[in-house]
XYZ file of C-alpha atoms in Angstrom:
610
model
C -63.378 70.397 -0.332
C -60.501 70.581 2.187
C -60.834 69.537 5.822
C -60.362 73.175 6.922
C -63.105 74.386 4.575
C -65.495 71.693 5.777
C -64.750 72.583 9.412
C -65.408 76.257 8.725
C -68.692 75.427 7.038
C -69.748 73.159 9.895
C -68.916 75.900 12.415
C -71.145 78.336 10.525
C -73.968 75.781 10.424
C -73.601 75.304 14.196
C -73.779 79.058 14.719
C -76.919 79.415 12.639
C -78.589 76.511 14.429
C -77.798 78.088 17.787
C -79.201 81.435 16.637
C -82.372 79.717 15.453
C -82.739 77.975 18.815
C -82.384 81.243 20.732
C -84.979 82.955 18.529
C -87.447 80.101 19.058
C -86.855 80.142 22.819
C -87.468 83.885 22.935
C -90.666 83.556 20.884
C -91.949 80.895 23.284
C -91.115 82.969 26.367
C -91.323 86.639 25.300
C -91.894 87.655 28.874
C -88.262 86.859 29.742
C -87.207 90.462 29.297
C -84.735 90.606 32.183
C -81.725 92.797 31.466
C -78.188 91.722 32.295
C -74.748 93.316 31.897
C -72.589 91.944 29.077
C -69.940 91.014 31.627
C -72.503 89.132 33.676
C -73.711 87.327 30.567
C -70.196 86.065 29.891
C -69.756 84.835 33.465
C -73.142 83.082 33.427
C -72.246 81.283 30.198
C -68.993 80.048 31.741
C -70.798 78.799 34.835
C -73.289 76.959 32.621
C -70.325 75.201 30.997
C -68.993 73.964 34.329
C -66.221 76.505 34.811
C -65.560 77.022 38.521
C -62.181 78.799 38.334
C -60.862 81.740 36.329
C -57.126 82.356 36.170
C -55.270 85.552 35.411
C -53.793 88.824 36.613
C -55.808 92.012 37.318
C -55.132 95.085 35.216
C -56.814 98.427 34.784
C -58.718 97.373 31.660
C -60.239 94.247 33.239
C -60.966 95.346 36.807
C -64.610 96.236 36.200
C -65.301 92.820 34.669
C -63.480 91.184 37.597
C -66.169 92.517 39.933
C -68.700 90.303 38.143
C -66.395 87.308 38.577
C -65.704 87.898 42.241
C -69.371 88.535 43.042
C -70.618 85.337 41.397
C -71.178 82.516 43.922
C -70.255 79.686 41.530
C -66.959 80.843 40.053
C -63.732 81.688 41.864
C -61.001 84.066 40.818
C -57.526 82.512 41.058
C -55.037 85.354 40.857
C -51.721 84.177 39.435
C -48.216 85.569 39.798
C -47.977 86.347 36.087
C -50.015 85.931 32.932
C -47.881 83.136 31.476
C -48.469 80.982 34.546
C -52.166 81.840 34.398
C -52.383 80.577 30.819
C -50.578 77.398 31.873
C -53.066 76.948 34.719
C -56.071 77.364 32.427
C -54.524 74.747 30.127
C -54.058 72.255 32.979
C -57.574 72.884 34.258
C -59.075 72.158 30.820
C -57.047 68.963 30.360
C -58.394 67.445 33.562
C -61.929 68.850 33.350
C -62.475 67.248 29.963
C -66.082 68.356 29.398
C -65.401 72.014 30.221
C -62.799 74.626 29.283
C -60.075 76.687 30.914
C -60.378 80.468 31.220
C -57.626 83.062 31.564
C -58.193 86.802 31.983
C -55.491 89.366 31.188
C -55.259 93.038 30.456
C -54.600 94.702 27.120
C -51.144 94.427 25.537
C -48.678 93.813 28.321
C -50.813 91.135 29.965
C -52.056 89.284 26.915
C -48.652 89.145 25.250
C -47.210 87.569 28.396
C -49.888 84.879 28.171
C -49.554 84.145 24.467
C -46.937 81.391 24.877
C -49.356 79.494 27.103
C -52.207 80.028 24.627
C -50.003 78.817 21.771
C -49.251 75.633 23.703
C -52.958 75.004 24.196
C -53.532 75.552 20.474
C -50.717 73.189 19.556
C -52.048 70.431 21.803
C -55.806 70.867 21.154
C -56.825 72.239 24.562
C -59.994 74.388 24.901
C -59.027 77.661 26.586
C -60.866 80.990 26.514
C -58.565 84.014 26.674
C -60.510 87.084 27.821
C -58.699 90.398 27.410
C -59.902 93.555 29.073
C -59.305 96.316 26.518
C -59.814 100.096 26.223
C -63.337 101.405 25.686
C -64.967 101.350 22.271
C -64.569 105.123 21.934
C -60.848 104.942 22.753
C -60.361 102.203 20.174
C -62.090 104.410 17.622
C -60.218 107.623 18.455
C -56.829 105.898 19.050
C -55.210 108.094 21.735
C -51.675 107.187 22.803
C -52.742 105.080 25.776
C -50.475 103.123 28.089
C -50.070 99.452 27.056
C -50.321 100.436 23.377
C -47.479 100.471 20.862
C -47.845 104.224 20.551
C -48.707 104.094 16.857
C -52.506 103.841 16.960
C -52.672 100.117 16.178
C -55.250 98.965 18.699
C -55.780 95.754 16.749
C -52.129 94.632 16.774
C -52.573 92.190 19.656
C -55.823 90.862 18.176
C -53.896 90.030 15.010
C -51.209 88.293 17.044
C -53.842 86.272 18.910
C -55.415 85.122 15.634
C -52.272 83.069 14.955
C -52.779 80.874 18.023
C -56.557 80.677 18.388
C -59.256 78.896 16.398
C -61.737 81.766 16.732
C -61.643 85.375 17.916
C -64.082 88.170 18.659
C -63.670 91.873 19.303
C -66.870 93.035 20.979
C -67.968 96.323 19.448
C -71.699 96.580 20.107
C -74.049 95.429 22.820
C -76.466 94.260 20.097
C -74.089 91.553 18.895
C -72.062 90.889 22.069
C -74.021 87.871 23.330
C -74.044 86.194 19.909
C -70.301 86.746 19.568
C -69.663 85.263 23.004
C -71.787 82.223 22.168
C -69.993 81.766 18.858
C -66.479 81.633 20.228
C -67.480 79.444 23.192
C -69.042 76.966 20.783
C -65.915 76.964 18.617
C -63.713 76.490 21.682
C -65.583 73.405 22.848
C -66.370 71.774 19.505
C -62.894 72.232 18.057
C -61.021 71.867 21.375
C -58.728 74.812 20.808
C -58.227 78.277 22.325
C -60.392 81.272 21.462
C -59.847 84.978 22.095
C -62.273 87.643 23.319
C -61.674 91.408 23.494
C -63.956 92.903 26.162
C -63.970 96.730 26.190
C -64.300 98.436 29.560
C -67.523 100.242 28.650
C -69.186 97.340 26.858
C -68.794 95.061 29.882
C -71.321 97.332 31.606
C -73.855 97.658 28.788
C -77.219 96.025 29.495
C -78.588 93.363 27.157
C -81.536 90.912 27.304
C -80.784 87.680 29.151
C -83.086 85.363 27.172
C -80.222 83.755 25.230
C -79.007 82.120 28.440
C -82.028 79.823 28.266
C -80.522 78.146 25.169
C -77.495 76.070 26.227
C -74.262 76.156 24.264
C -74.164 73.059 22.045
C -70.735 71.451 22.321
C -71.634 68.351 20.316
C -69.711 67.839 17.064
C -71.572 68.288 13.766
C -73.510 65.377 12.291
C -71.715 63.215 9.753
C -73.101 62.920 6.255
C -74.948 59.567 6.555
C -74.122 58.291 3.058
C -70.421 59.137 3.290
C -70.254 57.743 6.818
C -71.897 54.490 5.716
C -69.483 54.131 2.797
C -66.484 54.724 5.092
C -67.758 52.162 7.607
C -68.158 49.589 4.847
C -64.590 50.219 3.693
C -63.209 49.844 7.226
C -65.071 46.581 7.818
C -63.813 45.251 4.480
C -60.205 46.023 5.484
C -60.648 44.318 8.864
C -61.924 41.220 7.080
C -58.988 41.274 4.668
C -56.596 41.579 7.626
C -57.969 38.311 9.074
C -58.782 40.264 12.242
C -55.067 41.008 12.849
C -55.877 44.572 13.929
C -54.511 46.806 16.672
C -55.948 50.071 18.011
C -53.570 52.988 18.603
C -54.953 55.829 20.758
C -53.397 59.287 20.781
C -53.813 62.787 22.204
C -56.888 63.923 20.298
C -58.821 60.921 21.551
C -58.609 62.639 24.938
C -58.983 66.245 23.768
C -62.008 65.542 21.582
C -63.826 63.474 24.173
C -63.867 59.910 22.820
C -62.319 58.046 25.755
C -65.622 56.362 26.564
C -66.182 55.447 22.917
C -62.706 53.887 22.758
C -63.326 51.976 25.984
C -66.484 50.506 24.460
C -64.700 49.731 21.193
C -61.822 47.836 22.801
C -64.129 45.985 25.184
C -66.596 44.819 22.550
C -64.064 43.975 19.831
C -61.195 42.568 21.869
C -58.595 44.107 19.564
C -55.244 44.818 21.258
C -54.877 48.488 22.125
C -51.773 50.649 22.495
C -51.189 54.377 22.986
C -48.808 57.033 21.722
C -47.025 59.104 24.420
C -49.527 61.974 24.124
C -52.351 59.443 24.341
C -51.226 57.942 27.651
C -54.339 57.278 29.850
C -56.670 57.579 26.847
C -57.162 53.875 27.619
C -57.341 52.217 31.042
C -53.774 50.956 31.513
C -54.905 48.133 33.790
C -57.036 46.673 30.965
C -55.807 43.183 30.046
C -55.732 43.919 26.303
C -53.693 47.122 26.734
C -50.117 46.671 25.555
C -48.344 49.928 26.409
C -46.804 52.953 24.672
C -45.742 52.900 21.024
C -43.091 55.509 20.119
C -41.787 54.303 16.792
C -38.245 52.991 16.809
C -37.641 53.841 20.478
C -40.527 51.658 21.691
C -39.986 48.597 23.859
C -39.068 45.810 21.389
C -42.167 43.717 22.220
C -44.473 46.686 21.641
C -42.672 47.723 18.467
C -42.976 44.227 16.997
C -46.668 43.839 17.846
C -47.713 47.212 16.456
C -45.590 47.216 13.315
C -46.366 43.637 12.364
C -50.151 44.061 12.599
C -51.922 43.840 9.248
C -54.124 46.824 10.066
C -53.784 49.741 12.499
C -56.840 51.685 13.641
C -55.348 55.017 14.715
C -57.595 57.258 16.838
C -56.779 60.941 17.383
C -53.179 60.888 16.149
C -50.820 63.851 16.570
C -47.689 62.766 14.741
C -45.081 65.107 16.206
C -41.396 64.231 16.508
C -41.358 63.396 20.235
C -44.697 61.574 19.907
C -43.462 59.279 17.118
C -39.834 58.620 18.011
C -38.651 61.327 15.631
C -41.047 60.239 12.877
C -39.955 56.591 12.991
C -43.455 55.103 12.805
C -43.012 52.090 10.535
C -46.687 51.881 9.614
C -47.484 52.441 5.930
C -50.676 54.241 4.934
C -51.820 51.089 3.137
C -52.224 49.428 6.552
C -53.671 52.414 8.412
C -57.108 53.817 9.193
C -56.992 57.233 10.885
C -59.935 58.655 12.829
C -59.874 62.361 13.702
C -62.321 64.919 15.093
C -63.175 66.425 11.701
C -62.121 63.817 9.123
C -61.073 60.220 8.667
C -58.563 58.613 6.361
C -58.978 55.050 5.132
C -55.665 54.039 3.590
C -55.186 56.734 0.919
C -58.772 58.009 0.847
C -59.737 61.152 2.804
C -63.268 61.755 4.112
C -63.535 65.421 5.240
C -66.295 66.274 7.692
C -66.644 62.717 9.040
C -65.804 63.012 12.753
C -64.793 60.165 15.040
C -67.129 61.088 17.912
C -70.236 60.093 15.945
C -68.534 57.403 13.886
C -67.036 55.325 16.715
C -70.263 53.900 18.240
C -71.361 52.729 14.794
C -67.926 51.299 14.082
C -68.020 49.406 17.389
C -71.324 47.783 16.420
C -69.972 46.797 13.010
C -66.716 45.351 14.413
C -68.151 43.486 17.412
C -68.585 40.230 15.417
C -64.784 40.020 15.093
C -64.372 39.629 18.853
C -63.732 35.887 18.922
C -60.947 36.083 16.383
C -59.453 39.260 17.825
C -59.058 37.895 21.330
C -56.772 35.152 19.975
C -54.126 37.809 19.270
C -51.694 37.833 22.194
C -50.858 41.056 24.009
C -47.629 41.105 26.028
C -48.363 42.337 29.576
C -47.650 46.006 30.147
C -45.403 45.858 33.209
C -42.340 47.750 34.405
C -40.703 45.859 37.303
C -38.339 47.634 39.678
C -34.791 46.558 38.760
C -32.421 45.151 41.332
C -29.401 47.454 41.361
C -26.271 46.973 43.472
C -26.115 50.582 44.675
C -28.253 53.077 46.580
C -28.154 55.849 43.957
C -31.531 57.150 42.734
C -31.168 56.154 39.103
C -33.641 56.935 36.326
C -34.033 53.201 35.580
C -35.035 52.540 39.204
C -36.987 55.712 39.971
C -39.879 55.388 37.549
C -40.965 51.785 38.207
C -40.600 52.496 41.931
C -42.886 55.477 41.531
C -45.333 53.195 39.751
C -45.803 51.371 43.056
C -46.724 54.692 44.691
C -49.444 55.624 42.218
C -53.100 55.061 43.080
C -56.383 55.088 41.179
C -57.718 58.609 40.550
C -54.276 60.220 40.753
C -53.464 63.139 38.465
C -49.845 62.657 37.391
C -48.119 65.652 35.805
C -44.737 65.229 34.106
C -42.511 68.056 32.940
C -40.923 68.029 29.474
C -37.643 66.126 29.612
C -36.562 63.336 31.912
C -39.903 63.228 33.742
C -42.174 62.910 30.706
C -39.939 60.283 29.116
C -39.342 58.378 32.350
C -42.975 57.978 33.352
C -44.191 56.768 29.931
C -43.358 53.127 30.516
C -44.934 53.065 33.981
C -48.398 51.427 34.032
C -50.909 53.765 35.661
C -53.744 52.441 37.838
C -57.355 52.637 36.735
C -58.739 56.166 36.567
C -55.355 57.901 36.801
C -54.806 60.859 34.464
C -51.565 61.770 32.714
C -50.852 65.462 32.062
C -47.839 66.438 29.959
C -46.976 68.838 27.129
C -45.018 66.684 24.698
C -45.678 68.603 21.465
C -45.321 72.257 22.544
C -42.739 71.428 25.212
C -42.509 74.758 27.046
C -40.327 74.088 30.066
C -41.872 75.202 33.339
C -45.378 74.651 31.928
C -46.187 71.974 34.479
C -46.083 74.290 37.506
C -49.005 76.436 36.405
C -50.638 73.399 34.834
C -50.429 71.515 38.137
C -52.304 74.350 39.845
C -55.087 74.202 37.259
C -55.140 70.403 37.200
C -55.338 70.173 40.987
C -58.226 72.653 41.162
C -60.099 70.730 38.463
C -59.303 67.524 40.344
C -61.008 68.863 43.461
C -64.157 69.485 41.412
C -64.069 65.963 39.958
C -63.108 63.999 43.058
C -59.537 63.052 42.133
C -57.523 61.996 45.158
C -54.039 63.386 44.588
C -52.091 65.552 42.152
C -48.438 64.563 41.714
C -45.884 66.643 39.821
C -42.488 65.486 38.539
C -40.258 68.360 37.467
C -36.564 69.062 37.049
C -34.746 71.791 38.919
C -34.155 73.769 35.715
C -37.796 73.788 34.682
C -39.053 74.685 38.146
C -36.922 77.825 38.225
C -38.924 79.289 35.324
C -42.344 79.296 36.988
C -41.750 78.570 40.667
C -43.914 81.500 41.846
C -47.110 79.489 41.326
C -46.251 77.343 44.355
C -47.427 80.340 46.401
C -50.768 80.376 44.552
C -51.180 76.645 45.206
C -50.883 77.261 48.928
C -53.223 80.246 48.825
C -55.773 78.220 46.821
C -55.656 75.293 49.241
C -54.566 72.585 46.798
C -52.077 70.004 48.075
C -49.981 68.517 45.300
C -46.906 66.373 45.895
C -44.001 67.944 44.003
C -40.990 65.752 43.211
C -38.028 67.926 42.188
C -35.388 66.028 40.241
C -32.249 67.896 41.230
C -29.800 66.937 38.493
C -28.022 70.282 38.361
C -29.436 71.702 35.162
C -31.036 70.815 31.847
C -30.459 67.091 31.404
C -32.599 66.780 28.276
C -30.611 69.603 26.682
C -27.342 67.929 27.696
C -28.383 64.851 25.761
C -29.523 66.881 22.770
C -26.290 68.884 22.658
C -23.617 70.179 25.010
C -23.218 67.532 27.737
C -20.427 69.529 29.418
C -21.362 73.012 28.279
C -21.934 75.678 30.927
C -25.130 76.902 29.241
C -26.847 73.744 30.484
C -25.938 74.483 34.116
C -28.134 76.412 36.562
C -27.878 77.848 40.063
C -28.596 75.339 42.819
C -31.439 76.650 44.972
C -32.294 75.731 48.544
C -35.278 73.703 47.371
C -36.523 72.512 50.742
C -36.888 76.124 51.911
C -39.032 77.209 48.970
C -42.491 76.487 50.347
C -41.752 78.333 53.561
C -40.306 81.286 51.611
C -43.317 81.487 49.289
C -45.884 81.843 52.045
C -46.190 78.415 53.618
C -45.598 77.422 57.225
C -43.336 74.389 57.267
C -44.911 71.608 59.302
C -48.337 73.282 59.392
C -49.615 73.641 55.854
C -46.564 72.380 53.943
C -43.766 69.836 54.285
C -40.405 69.570 52.530
C -38.015 66.638 52.242
C -34.542 65.940 50.914
C -33.854 62.382 49.751
C -30.339 61.381 48.742
C -30.699 57.702 47.919
C -33.088 54.850 47.153
C -33.532 53.917 50.808
C -34.592 57.397 51.886
C -36.978 57.781 48.970
C -38.577 54.355 49.471
C -39.069 55.029 53.170
C -40.819 58.297 52.324
C -43.024 56.719 49.645
C -44.094 53.985 52.066
C -45.044 56.509 54.763
C -48.888 56.600 54.970
C -48.868 60.200 56.191
C -46.829 61.333 53.190
C -48.971 59.307 50.781
C -52.177 60.791 52.214
C -51.213 64.166 50.687
C -53.095 66.271 53.219
C -50.581 69.128 52.831
C -48.617 70.490 49.897
C -45.306 68.607 49.908
C -42.020 69.121 48.066
C -39.457 66.348 47.722
C -35.961 67.190 46.489
C -34.287 64.122 44.961
C -30.536 64.245 44.322
C -29.765 62.650 40.953
C -26.853 62.216 38.554
C -26.797 65.042 35.937
C -25.680 62.566 33.240
C -28.382 59.978 33.941
C -31.563 59.905 31.827
C -34.346 57.472 30.899
C -33.424 55.183 28.009
C -36.283 56.531 25.882
C -34.939 60.072 26.262
C -31.440 58.964 25.286
C -32.740 57.297 22.142
C -34.936 60.295 21.265
C -32.041 62.708 21.827
C -29.811 60.641 19.558
C -32.415 60.796 16.773
C -33.047 64.519 17.310
C -29.322 65.216 17.334
C -28.954 63.623 13.926
C -31.850 65.724 12.642
C -30.415 68.965 14.069
C -26.967 68.089 12.679
C -25.102 70.384 15.075
C -21.944 68.296 14.942
C -21.962 68.112 11.140
C -22.203 71.896 10.932
C -19.149 72.565 13.105
C -15.948 73.528 11.265
C -13.351 70.810 11.023
C -11.398 70.386 14.234
C -13.901 72.247 16.357
C -15.666 70.238 19.033
C -17.026 70.500 22.515
C -14.816 71.534 25.372
C -13.438 68.651 27.377
C-alpha cells in the first residue's frame, strides 16, 4: 500500500475515533443540550486549539461570521491590507506557534483567489493553515444566480476545485446536521498532517443553531499509532545498521522535523546518543545551534568544506524530516547514497531501500533514542568542527555581504524570531549560528518574494503569545515593494519588529541567476526611511527609521541599547552593492543557471547587453 493510501486510511480512522468519542461524551452528559451557532462553534474550536489571531479581509459573504470573531474575548481579528498578505501572515503565525495553526478568512472568489498563492506556499512547506471562505447561501449555491464574485457561468464550485489543489482536506458546509463533524474533520487533518485545509462557510449556515456537546471532546492532533510489529522490525534494522557503521553516524535535521513537531524528540535523541547533528537550510533551528555537537548547515556541494566532508564521509546518515528541494540541497548535490541513509518522515520511514508506510517519526523517535543510547560512548569520540562564523577583517567601510551576516550574528539574542526573505537574506543568514531558543523563519522551497512581510506580522503576533523577545526581518528592497502595506498593520496591531532593508537597487538573486545588467532586474528606489511615517506611524513616537551607509554606522546602531531593546517598530535602510551576494547564493545561482540553460538556448552570437 502506498504512503498516500496509508495516510488516507489513518485519517479516516482518526475521524471515526473522534466521532466515537463525541458520541460517548454525549451519552455520558445528555443534559448538555445547549445550542450554539455554527459560526460560534467554529470560533470556539479555534480558541480551544490556541488560536488567538485571525487574519483576512472583510467581504460581504463573511461579515456575519466576522461578528462572532470580533465578539469573542479570546480571539482577535487582524484585518490585513489584502488577502495575499493575510495568507502570508497566517503562515508565519503557524510557523512560530508550532502547536497551533494559522487562520485566514476571505470572501468568495475575488478574496480567496488572491490568497491562494499564500495557501500554496503553506502547502508546499508543510504549514498548518485553515482557510475559511465566506460563500453565498446554500439556496443561492443550489439555484446558481449570476451573483457578483462568480464567473457568471453557474460554477459555484470552481474555487473549491482550485483550492483542492493546494490543501490536504476541504469541506463545503451544506447542512447544519453535518457542519460540526466537517469542521472537526478538517481541523484534525490540518494539525495531524501539518498542511492547509479549506472551509466553505455559507452565509445562512453560519447562523444555524446546532448542539454544542461536541466541544467537550477535544480535537486530537496526535499522529496515528504505528503498527507495533512493523515498528519493532524497523527499529531492529536501524540498530543493526548503526552497529555495522561502527557508530560513525550523523543526524541531519530538516524542515518537517519542525513542522511535524519533533524538535523535542530530536533534542533528546542527540543528547542521549551523542551523535553529531547537522541541519539542512529549511531545518535551521530544528536543533539548538549552541549545542556542542551541532556542526552547522549542510547544503550539498555548496556547504562549508568542513561540513561537507563530515556529512558525506559518515558511514550512516539518520535524516529526520527531509524536504529535498533544489535550494535545500544545493541543487540536488547531496552526495549521500540511499545505502547509507535512514529517512524518518511524519507518515513513513525508509531504511536504505526499504519503505515502511504508516510508520511515523513522532512515535518512533523516543523508542529509537532508547535503543541507540548505548552507542553514546563511541559516538562522542567523533569530532564535530565548531559551528562559528567570525566577522572578517576588511580594509574598507562598505557593508559587504561577507561582513554583514556574521556581524548580525553578534546582535542576535536568545528567543529572537529571525525572518529572512528569499534571496540574499535567506542565503546570508544560514551560516550564522543562532543563540539558544532563537527561531528561523524563511520560505526556501516555495520562495514567493515579499512573503516575509506578512509572515513577520504573523510571526511577531505569535511571538507575543509565546514570550519571544524580538522579531527581526531581513528583506531586500525589491521584495519589500511587493507587500509593503502590511507595515501599516504591524503598527496598528502593536507589534514592534526590527526591519533591515537591504537596498541593493533591485533583484540581486535574479541578477545572479540571469541578467546581471538587464533592466528587468532594476526597480524604483523608494524613500525607505519615510515609509513608516507614511503608512500611519509617527516618527520618533511609535516608530523609528535609520539610514546606514557603511560598517561604522551600522555597528554603532547595533550596539545602541535603545535600538536593540526594540520597544518601537524600527526600519533600517542599508546601502549595499547591487553586485554583491553571499557566497552560498553565488554557488547556488551558478548551479541553477546550468540547470536552466538560458545561455545554451540563446542563438549563436546573441548575448547579454554590455
